[in-house]
């Protein structure tokens, strides 16, 4: 078995209870071998499942999701201020709607039927079941907390770079498979890690993956600063330290496609 991020074959069994979880010894990304998306993404995924994990429904989270979207779009606009933007794992289309408002031509990629209907009924944006079906060059590809749900990372990346024009931007939001929670509270991490995550990458693993596909990282941002999860006070000082040490439980990377 190889690590899907850095391609190292030094992969060890990390956790054997229930679902087996493996960890790459080189980049510390973690990998779950058997991930069965069809079991998870049924009609209730964005209602009941999301609510179980985040304590409110996806729709109730709309204002927060839109404010995140605006922050992310401001970053993307520094590199690619307009053009065609494709959001993979578009969910209910809130990010697409904000992207449209700031001037991008938008389309979504989504496999969840309820979400496809929601986007089409409420916003009328085009939604495809696969990135492969998107025609023409794309200026921006985004995937917010989506890549970790996919088994065939290599296949997805090949498709992304085949669609993205040179100079185009890829933006990703990801759980940190080697953040503070995963490193210092392993037992709770194993218990809380969403079953539908096929992998949870480390920053090092993502750097290796993007480099392999000639994507130059232009910005990285650390999020998921929860010192209380590892037994520290929930204070700004500890959050800042966690951020500085790049030990947040989530992160975002922005990369630009190079010639090659
Ligand atoms: Zn690795």
Short mmCIF file of C-alpha atoms and ligand atoms in Angstrom, two decimals:
data_model
loop_
_atom_site.label_atom_id
_atom_site.label_comp_id
_atom_site.label_asym_id
_atom_site.label_seq_id
_atom_site.Cartn_x
_atom_site.Cartn_y
_atom_site.Cartn_z
CA UNK A 1 0.00 0.00 0.00
CA UNK A 2 1.20 3.50 -0.83
CA UNK A 3 0.30 6.78 0.79
CA UNK A 4 -1.99 8.57 -1.71
CA UNK A 5 -0.41 11.92 -0.81
CA UNK A 6 3.38 11.45 -0.76
CA UNK A 7 3.42 7.98 -2.41
CA UNK A 8 5.62 6.52 0.32
CA UNK A 9 5.20 2.77 0.87
CA UNK A 10 6.13 3.16 4.55
CA UNK A 11 2.60 2.84 5.81
CA UNK A 12 1.81 1.31 9.18
CA UNK A 13 -1.33 0.09 10.88
CA UNK A 14 -2.23 2.93 13.26
CA UNK A 15 -5.49 1.84 14.80
CA UNK A 16 -7.03 -1.62 14.58
CA UNK A 17 -10.31 -1.37 16.50
CA UNK A 18 -13.37 -1.38 14.27
CA UNK A 19 -12.34 0.31 11.05
CA UNK A 20 -8.66 -0.13 10.39
CA UNK A 21 -6.74 3.09 10.05
CA UNK A 22 -3.27 3.34 8.57
CA UNK A 23 -0.70 6.09 8.88
CA UNK A 24 2.00 7.10 6.43
CA UNK A 25 5.33 7.15 8.27
CA UNK A 26 6.76 9.76 5.97
CA UNK A 27 4.09 12.47 5.80
CA UNK A 28 1.76 11.28 8.63
CA UNK A 29 -1.39 11.42 6.54
CA UNK A 30 -3.85 8.74 7.58
CA UNK A 31 -5.64 6.32 5.35
CA UNK A 32 -8.71 4.17 5.80
CA UNK A 33 -8.76 1.40 3.26
CA UNK A 34 -12.38 0.53 3.02
CA UNK A 35 -14.59 3.50 2.60
CA UNK A 36 -17.96 2.87 1.15
CA UNK A 37 -19.44 6.19 0.02
CA UNK A 38 -22.76 4.73 -1.08
CA UNK A 39 -23.61 3.77 2.49
CA UNK A 40 -23.16 7.29 3.79
CA UNK A 41 -24.36 9.75 1.18
CA UNK A 42 -28.01 8.83 1.17
CA UNK A 43 -30.83 11.34 1.06
CA UNK A 44 -30.40 12.23 4.74
CA UNK A 45 -26.67 13.05 4.57
CA UNK A 46 -26.95 16.83 4.71
CA UNK A 47 -29.82 16.77 7.15
CA UNK A 48 -29.43 14.12 9.85
CA UNK A 49 -25.76 13.26 9.45
CA UNK A 50 -24.53 16.86 9.36
CA UNK A 51 -26.70 17.69 12.34
CA UNK A 52 -25.28 14.78 14.33
CA UNK A 53 -21.73 15.98 13.71
CA UNK A 54 -22.16 19.79 13.89
CA UNK A 55 -25.25 20.16 16.07
CA UNK A 56 -27.28 22.03 13.46
CA UNK A 57 -28.56 21.37 9.98
CA UNK A 58 -26.60 22.39 6.91
CA UNK A 59 -29.29 24.91 6.04
CA UNK A 60 -29.18 26.46 9.50
CA UNK A 61 -25.45 26.87 8.95
CA UNK A 62 -25.98 28.90 5.78
CA UNK A 63 -24.89 32.34 7.17
CA UNK A 64 -21.67 30.88 8.56
CA UNK A 65 -20.92 28.92 5.40
CA UNK A 66 -21.45 32.11 3.36
CA UNK A 67 -19.10 34.13 5.57
CA UNK A 68 -16.40 31.44 5.17
CA UNK A 69 -17.05 31.54 1.42
CA UNK A 70 -16.42 35.29 1.26
CA UNK A 71 -13.13 34.98 3.12
CA UNK A 72 -12.02 32.14 0.83
CA UNK A 73 -13.05 34.03 -2.31
CA UNK A 74 -11.04 37.09 -1.23
CA UNK A 75 -7.97 34.88 -1.13
CA UNK A 76 -8.70 33.25 -4.51
CA UNK A 77 -9.29 36.64 -6.15
CA UNK A 78 -5.68 37.61 -5.40
CA UNK A 79 -4.56 35.01 -7.94
CA UNK A 80 -7.51 34.62 -10.30
CA UNK A 81 -9.99 37.50 -10.09
CA UNK A 82 -12.61 36.10 -12.47
CA UNK A 83 -13.57 33.38 -14.94
CA UNK A 84 -15.07 29.92 -14.56
CA UNK A 85 -15.13 28.50 -11.04
CA UNK A 86 -16.02 24.87 -10.35
CA UNK A 87 -16.76 23.77 -6.78
CA UNK A 88 -16.31 20.03 -6.22
CA UNK A 89 -18.58 18.78 -3.46
CA UNK A 90 -20.83 21.79 -3.90
CA UNK A 91 -23.33 20.63 -1.23
CA UNK A 92 -26.25 23.14 -1.18
CA UNK A 93 -24.44 25.66 -3.40
CA UNK A 94 -23.89 28.43 -0.83
CA UNK A 95 -20.24 28.81 -1.87
CA UNK A 96 -21.23 28.87 -5.55
CA UNK A 97 -23.77 31.58 -4.85
CA UNK A 98 -21.20 33.80 -3.12
CA UNK A 99 -18.72 33.15 -5.96
CA UNK A 100 -21.36 34.19 -8.49
CA UNK A 101 -22.00 37.40 -6.53
CA UNK A 102 -18.33 38.39 -6.71
CA UNK A 103 -18.29 37.80 -10.44
CA UNK A 104 -17.30 34.23 -11.27
CA UNK A 105 -19.18 32.06 -13.72
CA UNK A 106 -20.01 29.11 -11.47
CA UNK A 107 -20.79 25.43 -11.72
CA UNK A 108 -20.89 22.64 -9.17
CA UNK A 109 -19.85 19.01 -9.01
CA UNK A 110 -21.91 16.92 -6.61
CA UNK A 111 -22.97 13.27 -6.25
CA UNK A 112 -25.61 13.74 -3.56
CA UNK A 113 -29.00 13.78 -5.27
CA UNK A 114 -30.77 15.92 -2.65
CA UNK A 115 -28.06 18.59 -2.98
CA UNK A 116 -28.17 18.57 -6.77
CA UNK A 117 -31.91 19.21 -6.64
CA UNK A 118 -31.46 21.92 -4.00
CA UNK A 119 -28.89 23.85 -6.07
CA UNK A 120 -30.91 23.55 -9.25
CA UNK A 121 -34.22 24.52 -7.63
CA UNK A 122 -32.95 27.41 -5.53
CA UNK A 123 -30.11 28.86 -7.64
CA UNK A 124 -30.35 27.30 -11.08
CA UNK A 125 -26.58 26.83 -11.37
CA UNK A 126 -25.30 23.93 -13.47
CA UNK A 127 -24.35 20.87 -11.43
CA UNK A 128 -22.47 17.86 -12.80
CA UNK A 129 -22.11 14.43 -11.27
CA UNK A 130 -18.43 14.36 -12.23
CA UNK A 131 -15.73 16.92 -13.01
CA UNK A 132 -15.11 14.99 -16.21
CA UNK A 133 -18.41 16.29 -17.58
CA UNK A 134 -17.39 19.95 -17.26
CA UNK A 135 -16.47 21.26 -20.71
CA UNK A 136 -13.70 23.72 -21.54
CA UNK A 137 -10.92 25.23 -19.45
CA UNK A 138 -11.55 26.12 -15.86
CA UNK A 139 -9.97 29.10 -14.04
CA UNK A 140 -10.64 28.06 -10.46
CA UNK A 141 -11.34 24.67 -8.84
CA UNK A 142 -12.38 24.57 -5.20
CA UNK A 143 -13.06 21.60 -2.91
CA UNK A 144 -14.05 22.45 0.66
CA UNK A 145 -13.79 19.39 2.87
CA UNK A 146 -14.33 17.06 -0.07
CA UNK A 147 -11.03 15.45 -1.03
CA UNK A 148 -10.97 13.48 2.22
CA UNK A 149 -14.19 11.76 1.13
CA UNK A 150 -12.66 10.46 -2.09
CA UNK A 151 -10.91 7.15 -2.49
CA UNK A 152 -9.23 7.81 -5.82
CA UNK A 153 -7.19 10.92 -5.02
CA UNK A 154 -4.84 10.37 -7.94
CA UNK A 155 -7.80 10.14 -10.35
CA UNK A 156 -9.34 13.32 -8.96
CA UNK A 157 -6.07 15.25 -9.17
CA UNK A 158 -5.43 14.13 -12.73
CA UNK A 159 -8.88 15.34 -13.68
CA UNK A 160 -8.42 18.65 -11.82
CA UNK A 161 -5.13 19.48 -13.57
CA UNK A 162 -6.54 18.44 -16.94
CA UNK A 163 -9.37 20.98 -16.54
CA UNK A 164 -7.50 23.78 -14.81
CA UNK A 165 -5.73 26.25 -17.09
CA UNK A 166 -2.08 27.19 -16.47
CA UNK A 167 -2.18 30.03 -13.93
CA UNK A 168 -5.53 28.78 -12.61
CA UNK A 169 -6.13 28.31 -8.89
CA UNK A 170 -6.94 25.20 -6.86
CA UNK A 171 -8.24 25.85 -3.34
CA UNK A 172 -8.75 23.10 -0.78
CA UNK A 173 -10.12 22.91 2.74
CA UNK A 174 -9.12 19.75 4.61
CA UNK A 175 -9.14 18.06 8.00
CA UNK A 176 -5.63 17.83 9.40
CA UNK A 177 -4.74 14.17 9.84
CA UNK A 178 -1.68 15.24 11.83
CA UNK A 179 -3.10 18.16 13.80
CA UNK A 180 -3.06 18.54 17.56
CA UNK A 181 -6.17 16.43 18.11
CA UNK A 182 -4.89 13.51 15.99
CA UNK A 183 -1.45 13.65 17.59
CA UNK A 184 -2.13 14.29 21.24
CA UNK A 185 -5.60 12.84 21.84
CA UNK A 186 -5.44 9.72 19.70
CA UNK A 187 -8.18 7.79 21.46
CA UNK A 188 -10.73 10.59 21.10
CA UNK A 189 -9.54 11.30 17.57
CA UNK A 190 -10.15 7.67 16.57
CA UNK A 191 -13.61 7.89 18.12
CA UNK A 192 -14.58 11.22 16.53
CA UNK A 193 -12.94 10.88 13.12
CA UNK A 194 -15.85 10.78 10.63
CA UNK A 195 -16.25 7.26 9.21
CA UNK A 196 -16.77 8.61 5.70
CA UNK A 197 -13.29 10.14 5.56
CA UNK A 198 -11.27 7.83 3.33
CA UNK A 199 -8.12 9.76 4.27
CA UNK A 200 -7.13 12.68 6.47
CA UNK A 201 -3.98 14.28 5.05
CA UNK A 202 -1.18 16.12 6.78
CA UNK A 203 0.10 19.45 5.47
CA UNK A 204 3.29 17.67 4.43
CA UNK A 205 1.27 15.12 2.47
CA UNK A 206 -0.73 17.82 0.69
CA UNK A 207 2.47 19.68 -0.19
CA UNK A 208 3.86 16.50 -1.78
CA UNK A 209 0.62 15.84 -3.67
CA UNK A 210 0.33 19.37 -5.11
CA UNK A 211 4.01 19.50 -6.07
CA UNK A 212 3.59 16.25 -8.01
CA UNK A 213 0.84 17.89 -10.06
CA UNK A 214 2.80 21.10 -10.72
CA UNK A 215 0.61 23.11 -8.39
CA UNK A 216 2.57 25.79 -6.53
CA UNK A 217 1.21 26.60 -3.10
CA UNK A 218 0.67 30.34 -2.77
CA UNK A 219 -1.11 30.44 0.57
CA UNK A 220 -1.72 28.14 3.53
CA UNK A 221 -3.98 28.91 6.46
CA UNK A 222 -4.39 26.93 9.66
CA UNK A 223 -7.85 26.58 11.23
CA UNK A 224 -9.55 24.29 13.73
CA UNK A 225 -7.83 25.84 16.74
CA UNK A 226 -9.30 23.95 19.69
CA UNK A 227 -6.77 23.80 22.53
CA UNK A 228 -9.51 22.46 24.80
CA UNK A 229 -9.59 19.26 22.73
CA UNK A 230 -6.09 18.47 23.94
CA UNK A 231 -6.65 19.53 27.53
CA UNK A 232 -5.43 23.15 27.29
CA UNK A 233 -7.45 26.24 28.20
CA UNK A 234 -9.61 27.58 25.39
CA UNK A 235 -7.73 30.89 25.33
CA UNK A 236 -6.36 33.06 22.54
CA UNK A 237 -2.76 32.42 23.63
CA UNK A 238 -3.07 28.66 23.13
CA UNK A 239 -4.99 29.11 19.89
CA UNK A 240 -2.25 31.36 18.55
CA UNK A 241 0.40 28.87 19.59
CA UNK A 242 -1.53 26.05 17.91
CA UNK A 243 -1.74 28.16 14.76
CA UNK A 244 1.93 29.08 14.86
CA UNK A 245 2.96 25.45 15.25
CA UNK A 246 0.63 24.55 12.36
CA UNK A 247 -1.20 22.11 14.61
CA UNK A 248 -4.76 23.17 13.82
CA UNK A 249 -7.31 20.43 13.20
CA UNK A 250 -8.15 21.79 9.72
CA UNK A 251 -6.29 23.80 7.11
CA UNK A 252 -6.75 25.47 3.74
CA UNK A 253 -4.29 25.55 0.85
CA UNK A 254 -4.37 27.73 -2.25
CA UNK A 255 -2.22 26.71 -5.21
CA UNK A 256 -1.59 27.94 -8.76
CA UNK A 257 -1.04 25.63 -11.70
CA UNK A 258 2.42 25.88 -13.30
CA UNK A 259 3.52 24.95 -16.80
CA UNK A 260 4.78 21.40 -16.96
ZN1 LIG B 1 2.54 10.06 2.96
#
